[in-house]
Coordinates of C-alpha atoms and ligand atoms in Angstrom, one line a residue:
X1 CA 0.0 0.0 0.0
X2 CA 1.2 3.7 -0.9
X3 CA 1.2 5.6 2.1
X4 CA 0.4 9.2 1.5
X5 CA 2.8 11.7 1.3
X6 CA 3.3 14.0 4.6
X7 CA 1.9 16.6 5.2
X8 CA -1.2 15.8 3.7
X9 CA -4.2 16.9 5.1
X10 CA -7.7 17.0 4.3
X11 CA -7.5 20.6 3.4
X12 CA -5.3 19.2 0.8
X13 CA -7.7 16.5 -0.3
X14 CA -10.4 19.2 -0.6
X15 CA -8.7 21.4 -2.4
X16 CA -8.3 18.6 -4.9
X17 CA -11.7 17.9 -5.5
X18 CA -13.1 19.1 -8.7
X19 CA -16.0 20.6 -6.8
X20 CA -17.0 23.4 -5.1
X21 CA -17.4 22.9 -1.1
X22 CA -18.4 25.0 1.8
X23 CA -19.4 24.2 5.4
X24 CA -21.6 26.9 6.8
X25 CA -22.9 26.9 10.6
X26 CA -26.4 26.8 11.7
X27 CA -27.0 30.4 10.6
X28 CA -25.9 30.1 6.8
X29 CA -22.7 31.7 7.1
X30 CA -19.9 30.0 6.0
X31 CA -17.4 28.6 8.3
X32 CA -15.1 26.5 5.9
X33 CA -14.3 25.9 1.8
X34 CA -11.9 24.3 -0.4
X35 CA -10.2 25.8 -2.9
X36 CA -12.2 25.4 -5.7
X37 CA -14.7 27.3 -4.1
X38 CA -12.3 30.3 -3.6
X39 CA -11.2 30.2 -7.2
X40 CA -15.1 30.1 -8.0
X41 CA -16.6 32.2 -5.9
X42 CA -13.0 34.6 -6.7
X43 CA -12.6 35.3 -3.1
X44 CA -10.5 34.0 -0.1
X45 CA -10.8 31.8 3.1
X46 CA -10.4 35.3 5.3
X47 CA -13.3 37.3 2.9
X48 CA -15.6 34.3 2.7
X49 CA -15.6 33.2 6.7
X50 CA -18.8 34.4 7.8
X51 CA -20.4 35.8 5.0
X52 CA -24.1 34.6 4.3
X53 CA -24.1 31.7 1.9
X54 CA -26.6 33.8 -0.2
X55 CA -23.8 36.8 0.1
X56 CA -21.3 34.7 -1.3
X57 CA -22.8 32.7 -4.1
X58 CA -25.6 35.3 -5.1
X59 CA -28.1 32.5 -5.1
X60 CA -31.2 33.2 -3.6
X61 CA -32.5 30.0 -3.7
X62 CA -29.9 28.3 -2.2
X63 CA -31.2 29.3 1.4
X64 CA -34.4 27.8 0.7
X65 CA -32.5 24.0 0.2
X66 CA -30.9 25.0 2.7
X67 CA -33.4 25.3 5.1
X68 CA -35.1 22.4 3.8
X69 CA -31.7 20.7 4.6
X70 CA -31.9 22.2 8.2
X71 CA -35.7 21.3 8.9
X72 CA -35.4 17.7 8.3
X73 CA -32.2 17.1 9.6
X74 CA -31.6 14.9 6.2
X75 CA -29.7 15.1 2.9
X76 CA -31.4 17.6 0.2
X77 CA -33.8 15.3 -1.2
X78 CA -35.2 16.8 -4.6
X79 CA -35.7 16.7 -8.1
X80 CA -32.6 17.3 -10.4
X81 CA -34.0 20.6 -11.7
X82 CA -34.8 21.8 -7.8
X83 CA -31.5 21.1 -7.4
X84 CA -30.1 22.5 -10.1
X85 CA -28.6 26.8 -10.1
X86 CA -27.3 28.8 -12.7
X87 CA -24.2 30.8 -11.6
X88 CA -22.6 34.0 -14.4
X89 CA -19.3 34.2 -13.9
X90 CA -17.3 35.9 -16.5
X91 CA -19.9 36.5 -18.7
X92 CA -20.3 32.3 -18.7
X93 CA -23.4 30.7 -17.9
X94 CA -22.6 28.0 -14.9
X95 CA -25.1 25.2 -14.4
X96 CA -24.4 23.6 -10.7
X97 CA -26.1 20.6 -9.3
X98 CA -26.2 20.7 -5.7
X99 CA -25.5 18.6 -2.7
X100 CA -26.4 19.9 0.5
X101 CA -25.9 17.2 4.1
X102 CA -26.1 18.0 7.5
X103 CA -23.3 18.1 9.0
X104 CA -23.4 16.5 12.8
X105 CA -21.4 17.0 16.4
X106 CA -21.8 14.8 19.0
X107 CA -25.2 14.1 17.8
X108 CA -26.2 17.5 17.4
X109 CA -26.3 19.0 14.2
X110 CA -24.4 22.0 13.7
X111 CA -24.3 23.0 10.2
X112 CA -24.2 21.7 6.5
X113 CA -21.7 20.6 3.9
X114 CA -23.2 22.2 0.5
X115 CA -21.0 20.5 -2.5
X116 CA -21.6 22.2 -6.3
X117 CA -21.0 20.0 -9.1
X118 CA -20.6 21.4 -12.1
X119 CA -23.2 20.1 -15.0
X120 CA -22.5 22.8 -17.5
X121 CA -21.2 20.1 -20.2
X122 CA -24.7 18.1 -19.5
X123 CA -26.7 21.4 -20.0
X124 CA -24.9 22.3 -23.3
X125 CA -25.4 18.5 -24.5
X126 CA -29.4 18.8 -23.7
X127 CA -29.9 21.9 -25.1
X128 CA -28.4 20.8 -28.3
X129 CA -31.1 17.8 -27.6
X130 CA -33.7 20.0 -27.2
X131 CA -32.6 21.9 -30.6
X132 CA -32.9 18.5 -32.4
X133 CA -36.0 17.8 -31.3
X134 CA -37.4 21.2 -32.3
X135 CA -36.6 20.6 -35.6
X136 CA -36.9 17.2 -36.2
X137 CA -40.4 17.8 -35.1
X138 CA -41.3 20.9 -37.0
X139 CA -39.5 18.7 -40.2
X140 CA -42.3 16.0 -39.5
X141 CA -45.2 18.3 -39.2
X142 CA -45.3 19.2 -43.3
X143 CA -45.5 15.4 -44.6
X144 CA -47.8 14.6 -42.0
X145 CA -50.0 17.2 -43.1
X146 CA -49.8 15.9 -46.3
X147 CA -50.5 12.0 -45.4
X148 CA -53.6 13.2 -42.8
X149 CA -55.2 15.5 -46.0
X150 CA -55.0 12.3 -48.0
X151 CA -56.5 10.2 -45.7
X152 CA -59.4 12.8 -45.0
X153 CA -59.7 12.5 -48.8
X154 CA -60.0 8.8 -48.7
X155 CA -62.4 8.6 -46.2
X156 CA -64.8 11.3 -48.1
X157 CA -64.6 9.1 -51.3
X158 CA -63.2 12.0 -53.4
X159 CA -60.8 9.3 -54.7
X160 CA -63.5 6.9 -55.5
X161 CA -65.7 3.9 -52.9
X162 CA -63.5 1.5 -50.9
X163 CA -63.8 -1.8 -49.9
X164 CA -64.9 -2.5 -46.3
X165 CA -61.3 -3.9 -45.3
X166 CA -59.6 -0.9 -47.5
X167 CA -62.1 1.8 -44.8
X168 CA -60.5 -0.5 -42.0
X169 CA -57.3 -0.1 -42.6
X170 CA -57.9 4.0 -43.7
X171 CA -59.3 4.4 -40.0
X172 CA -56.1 2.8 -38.4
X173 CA -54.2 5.2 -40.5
X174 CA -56.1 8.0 -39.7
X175 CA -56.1 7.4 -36.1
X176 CA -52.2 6.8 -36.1
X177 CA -51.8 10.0 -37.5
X178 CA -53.6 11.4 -34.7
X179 CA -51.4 9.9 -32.2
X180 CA -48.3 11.0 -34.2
X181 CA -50.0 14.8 -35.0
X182 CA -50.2 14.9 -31.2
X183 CA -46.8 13.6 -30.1
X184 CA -45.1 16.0 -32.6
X185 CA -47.4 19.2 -30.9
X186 CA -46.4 17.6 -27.5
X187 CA -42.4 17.3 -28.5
X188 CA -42.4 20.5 -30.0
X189 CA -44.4 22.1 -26.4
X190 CA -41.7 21.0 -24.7
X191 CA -38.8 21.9 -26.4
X192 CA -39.8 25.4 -26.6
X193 CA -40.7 25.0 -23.1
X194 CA -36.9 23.3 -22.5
X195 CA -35.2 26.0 -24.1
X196 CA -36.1 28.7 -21.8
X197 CA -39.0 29.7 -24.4
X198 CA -42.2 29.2 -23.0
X199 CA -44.1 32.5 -23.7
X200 CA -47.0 33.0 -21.4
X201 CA -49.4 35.6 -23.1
X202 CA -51.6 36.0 -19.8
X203 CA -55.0 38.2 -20.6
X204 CA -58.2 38.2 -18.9
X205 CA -59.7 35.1 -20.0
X206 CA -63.4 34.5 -20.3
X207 CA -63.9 30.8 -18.1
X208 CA -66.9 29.5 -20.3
X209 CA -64.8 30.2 -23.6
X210 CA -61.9 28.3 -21.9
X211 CA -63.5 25.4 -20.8
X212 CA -65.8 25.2 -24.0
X213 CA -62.7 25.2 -26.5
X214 CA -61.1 22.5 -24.5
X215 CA -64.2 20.0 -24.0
X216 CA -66.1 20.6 -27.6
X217 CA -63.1 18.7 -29.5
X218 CA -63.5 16.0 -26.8
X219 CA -67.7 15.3 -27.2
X220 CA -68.0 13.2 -29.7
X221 CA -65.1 10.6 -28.7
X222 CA -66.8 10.9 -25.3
X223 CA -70.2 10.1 -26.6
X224 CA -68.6 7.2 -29.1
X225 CA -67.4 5.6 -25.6
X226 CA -70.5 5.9 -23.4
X227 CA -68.8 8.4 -21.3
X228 CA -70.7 11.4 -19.8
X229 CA -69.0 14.8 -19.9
X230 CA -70.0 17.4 -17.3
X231 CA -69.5 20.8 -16.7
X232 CA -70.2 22.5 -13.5
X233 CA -69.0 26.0 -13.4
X234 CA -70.7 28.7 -11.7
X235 CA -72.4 31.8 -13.5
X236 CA -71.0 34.4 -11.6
X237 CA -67.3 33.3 -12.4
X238 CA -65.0 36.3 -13.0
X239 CA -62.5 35.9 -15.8
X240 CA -58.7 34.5 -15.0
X241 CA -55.5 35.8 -16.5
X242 CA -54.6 33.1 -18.7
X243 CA -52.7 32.5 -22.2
X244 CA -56.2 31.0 -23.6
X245 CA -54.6 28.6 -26.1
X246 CA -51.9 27.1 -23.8
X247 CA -54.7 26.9 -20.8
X248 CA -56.9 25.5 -23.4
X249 CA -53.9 22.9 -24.3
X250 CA -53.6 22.0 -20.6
X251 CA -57.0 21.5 -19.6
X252 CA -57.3 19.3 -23.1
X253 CA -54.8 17.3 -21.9
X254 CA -56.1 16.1 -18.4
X255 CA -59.4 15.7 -20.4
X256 CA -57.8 13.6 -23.0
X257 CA -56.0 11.8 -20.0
X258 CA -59.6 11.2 -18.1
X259 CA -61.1 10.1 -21.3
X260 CA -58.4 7.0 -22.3
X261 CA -58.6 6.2 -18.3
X262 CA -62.7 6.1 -18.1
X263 CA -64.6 3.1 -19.1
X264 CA -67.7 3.1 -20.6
X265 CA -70.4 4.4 -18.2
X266 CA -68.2 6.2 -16.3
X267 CA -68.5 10.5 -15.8
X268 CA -65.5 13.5 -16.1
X269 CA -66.6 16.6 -14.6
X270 CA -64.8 19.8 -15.3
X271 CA -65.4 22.0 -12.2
X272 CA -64.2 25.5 -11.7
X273 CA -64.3 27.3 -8.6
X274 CA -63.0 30.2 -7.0
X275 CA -61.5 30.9 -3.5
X276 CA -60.0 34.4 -3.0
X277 CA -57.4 35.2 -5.8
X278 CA -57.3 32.1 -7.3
X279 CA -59.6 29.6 -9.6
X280 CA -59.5 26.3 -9.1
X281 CA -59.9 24.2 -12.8
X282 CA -60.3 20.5 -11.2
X283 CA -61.1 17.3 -13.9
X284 CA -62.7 14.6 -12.2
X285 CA -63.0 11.3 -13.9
X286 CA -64.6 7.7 -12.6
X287 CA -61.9 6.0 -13.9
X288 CA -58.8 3.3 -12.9
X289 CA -57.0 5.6 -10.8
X290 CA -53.4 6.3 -9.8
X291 CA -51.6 4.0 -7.8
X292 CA -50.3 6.4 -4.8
X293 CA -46.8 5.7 -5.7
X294 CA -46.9 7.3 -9.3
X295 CA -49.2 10.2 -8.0
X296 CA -46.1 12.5 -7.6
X297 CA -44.0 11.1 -10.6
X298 CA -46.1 11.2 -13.4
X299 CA -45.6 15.0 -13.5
X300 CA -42.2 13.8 -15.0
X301 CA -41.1 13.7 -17.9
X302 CA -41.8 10.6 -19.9
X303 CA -43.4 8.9 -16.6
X304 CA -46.0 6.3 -17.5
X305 CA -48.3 4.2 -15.4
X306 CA -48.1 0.7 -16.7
X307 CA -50.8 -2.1 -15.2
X308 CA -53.8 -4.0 -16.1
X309 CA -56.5 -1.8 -17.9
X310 CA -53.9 0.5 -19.4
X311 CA -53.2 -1.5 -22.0
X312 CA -53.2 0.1 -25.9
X313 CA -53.2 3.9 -24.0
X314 CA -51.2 5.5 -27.0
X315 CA -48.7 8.6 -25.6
X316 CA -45.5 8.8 -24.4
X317 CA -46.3 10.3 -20.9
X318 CA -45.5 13.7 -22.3
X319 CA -48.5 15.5 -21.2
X320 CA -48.6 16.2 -17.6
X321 CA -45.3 17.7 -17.4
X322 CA -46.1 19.7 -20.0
X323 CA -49.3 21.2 -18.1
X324 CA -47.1 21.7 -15.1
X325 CA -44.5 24.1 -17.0
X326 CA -47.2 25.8 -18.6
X327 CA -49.9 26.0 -15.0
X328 CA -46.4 26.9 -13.3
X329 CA -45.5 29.8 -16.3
X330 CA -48.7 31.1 -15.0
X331 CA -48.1 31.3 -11.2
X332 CA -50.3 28.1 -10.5
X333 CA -50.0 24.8 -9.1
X334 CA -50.9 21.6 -10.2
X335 CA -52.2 18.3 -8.4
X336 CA -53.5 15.0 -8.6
X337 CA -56.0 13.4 -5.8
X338 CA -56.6 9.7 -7.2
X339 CA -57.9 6.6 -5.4
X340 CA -57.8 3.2 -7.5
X341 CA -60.5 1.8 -8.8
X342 CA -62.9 5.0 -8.3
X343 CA -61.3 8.0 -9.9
X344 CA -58.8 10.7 -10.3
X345 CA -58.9 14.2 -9.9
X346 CA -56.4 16.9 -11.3
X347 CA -56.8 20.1 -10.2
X348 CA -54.6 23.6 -11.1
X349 CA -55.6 27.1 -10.2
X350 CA -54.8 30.0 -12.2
X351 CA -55.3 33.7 -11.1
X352 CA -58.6 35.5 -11.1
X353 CA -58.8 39.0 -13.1
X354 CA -58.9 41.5 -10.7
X355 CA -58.7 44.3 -12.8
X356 CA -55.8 45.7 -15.3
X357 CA -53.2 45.9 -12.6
X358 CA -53.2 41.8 -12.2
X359 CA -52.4 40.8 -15.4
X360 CA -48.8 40.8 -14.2
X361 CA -48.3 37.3 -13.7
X362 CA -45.7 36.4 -10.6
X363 CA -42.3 36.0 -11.9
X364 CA -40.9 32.0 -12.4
X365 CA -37.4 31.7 -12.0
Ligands
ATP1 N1 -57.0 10.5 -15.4 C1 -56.1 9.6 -15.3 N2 -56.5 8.4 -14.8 C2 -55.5 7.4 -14.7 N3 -54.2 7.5 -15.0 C3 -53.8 8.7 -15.5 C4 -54.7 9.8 -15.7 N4 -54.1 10.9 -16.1 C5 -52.8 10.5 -16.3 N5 -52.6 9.2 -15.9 C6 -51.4 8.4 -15.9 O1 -50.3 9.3 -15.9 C7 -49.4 9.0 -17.0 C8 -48.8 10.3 -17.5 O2 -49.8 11.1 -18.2 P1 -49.3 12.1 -19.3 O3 -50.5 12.9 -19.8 O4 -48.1 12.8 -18.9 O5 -48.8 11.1 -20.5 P2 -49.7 10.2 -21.5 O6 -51.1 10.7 -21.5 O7 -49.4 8.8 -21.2 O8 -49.0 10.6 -22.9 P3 -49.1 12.0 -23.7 O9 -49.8 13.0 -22.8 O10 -47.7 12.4 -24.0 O11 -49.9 11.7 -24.9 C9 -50.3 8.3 -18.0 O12 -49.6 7.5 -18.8 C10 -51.2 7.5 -17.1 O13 -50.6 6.3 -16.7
MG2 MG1 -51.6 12.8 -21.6

């Protein structure tokens, strides 16, 4: 076995690290930090002791996770992109994931170790992802046009009769280039949305209008399937400040959602109701449910629920964490109450028009 050289220390192994690390004390402010962090952060062990972690990194969400940290005595525990800060530095664009642990003495805890890895090379490599998929999707969009005109043209007999197995195999078509129509609208959602592009246009928005646009598309496939539709909104209902086509596009989708989960006989009722500032947009179906497990995840990316009656459900699990950028773009919030076997319920809340000064919508970071 090497031994190591003397004197090293484990200054010296911290400075060594390729990340950033600072210990701060119960109150934030930092009591230790490695090298790295100095060269970051372009300051010195003496200048940094005792500064506000918030002072030194000019992150203001940091003391947030920080707290979090504090407050449950445990390891930051959250989702990549709640972890996840932007640093300029040099006129460069840092992206840091960050570690934060409680640090312990003699079973009491005294402080936290907060540890920045630097992801910038991941962020560059998605957003040239995200690029791709913007126009690999747009690219699909004019064929598919094409092939969907066709097969609207087929199915009016402008190109002469077809034989019972030829209509068959025109209605698989047609409904494949539904599912692909809407997977290319959902990829290209989310890569504007992923590239920092997501443009809320937040007016006051007429409810009735809203919900109309987003369940009159929906009837007759809900009628086809022996499913009732309901809608229960009050007549008094002032209007929200909403971008109507992307609020339209999110309530669509939990309808769409409800619809594919709802067997025949079954109800979705979209309910709006207001309590103080807010409305509350809530689809309820009668439906399979959502195991509790999944309740939180399938606001992820690409998160699907797989299980008996879900088979032949068509999307790619795109669609709720779509509605969550776009509710969130808004100021809202987003939930799911779900029991299996009797229903699930999605509810976001937008804010209500109060006149022209609240059409300022709170800023997202
Ligand atoms: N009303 C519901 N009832 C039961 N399960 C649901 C309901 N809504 C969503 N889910 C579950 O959540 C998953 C994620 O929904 P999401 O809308 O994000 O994706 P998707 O509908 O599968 O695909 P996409 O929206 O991209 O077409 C679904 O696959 C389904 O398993
Ligand atoms: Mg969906």
């Amino acid at each position: 076995m090497t031994t190591l050289p003397d004197p090293v220390n484990l200054q010296t192994i911290a400075d060594n690290l390729s990340d950033a690390v600072f210990m701060i004390d119960k109150e934030s402010e930092i009591v230790w930090l490695n090298k790295q962090a100095e060269e970051f952060f372009n300051t010195s062990f003496e200048d940094a002791r005792g500064k506000k972690v918030t002072e030194l990194t000019g992150v203001k969400k940091m003391k947030a996770l920080i707290n979090d940290v504090f407050q449950t005595k445990a390891p930051l525990e959250c989702s990549y992109e709640e972890a996840s800060i932007k640093i300029k530095r040099k006129d460069k664009r840092y992206f840091f994931k960050i570690s934060i642990n409680p640090v312990f003495h003699n079973r009491e805890m005294w402080g936290g170790l907060v540890q920045l890895s630097d992801v910038t090379r991941f962020h560059e490599m998605e957003k040239i992802k995200t690029d791709f998929v913007s126009i690999v999707s747009h690219e699909f969009r004019t064929p598919l046009t094409t092939i969907i005109v066709g097969v609207e043209m087929l199915r009016e007999g402008m190109l002469g009769d077809l034989t019972p197995r030829g209509k068959e195999v025109l209605e698989a078509i047609g409904s494949d280039c539904e599912r692909l129509s809407r997977l290319i609208d959902n990829l290209m959602e989310l890569s504007r949305i992923e590239s920092g592009t997501i443009y809320v246009e937040a007016e006051p928005t007429d409810v009735p209008d809203l919900v109309d646009e987003a369940v009159r598309p929906l009837k007759v496939q809900a009628e086809k399937k022996g499913v009732e539709l309901i809608t229960d909104i009050p007549p008094q209902i002032p209007p929200v400040v909403a971008d109507f086509n992307k609020s339209v596009w999110v309530l669509a989708n939990l309808l769409g959602n409800a619809l594919r989960y709802t067997d025949a006989g079954g109800s979705i009722t979209v309910r709006v109701r207001q309590r103080g500032k807010r409305l509350f947009f809530s689809v309820e179906d009668t439906g399979c449910g959502i195991p509790k497990e999944h309740q939180e995840k399938i606001f992820r990316k690409y998160v699907q629920v797989s299980g008996p009656g879900r088979k032949g459900a068509g999307g790619v699990g795109l669609g709720l964490s779509i509605a969550k950028d776009i509710v969130m773009a808004h100021g809202g919030e987003i939930w799911v109450d779900s029991k299996m076997g009797e229903g699930t319920t999605f509810t976001f809340t937008f804010p209500v028009f109060q006149g022209e000064k609240s059409v300022t919508l709170p800023e997202s970071e």
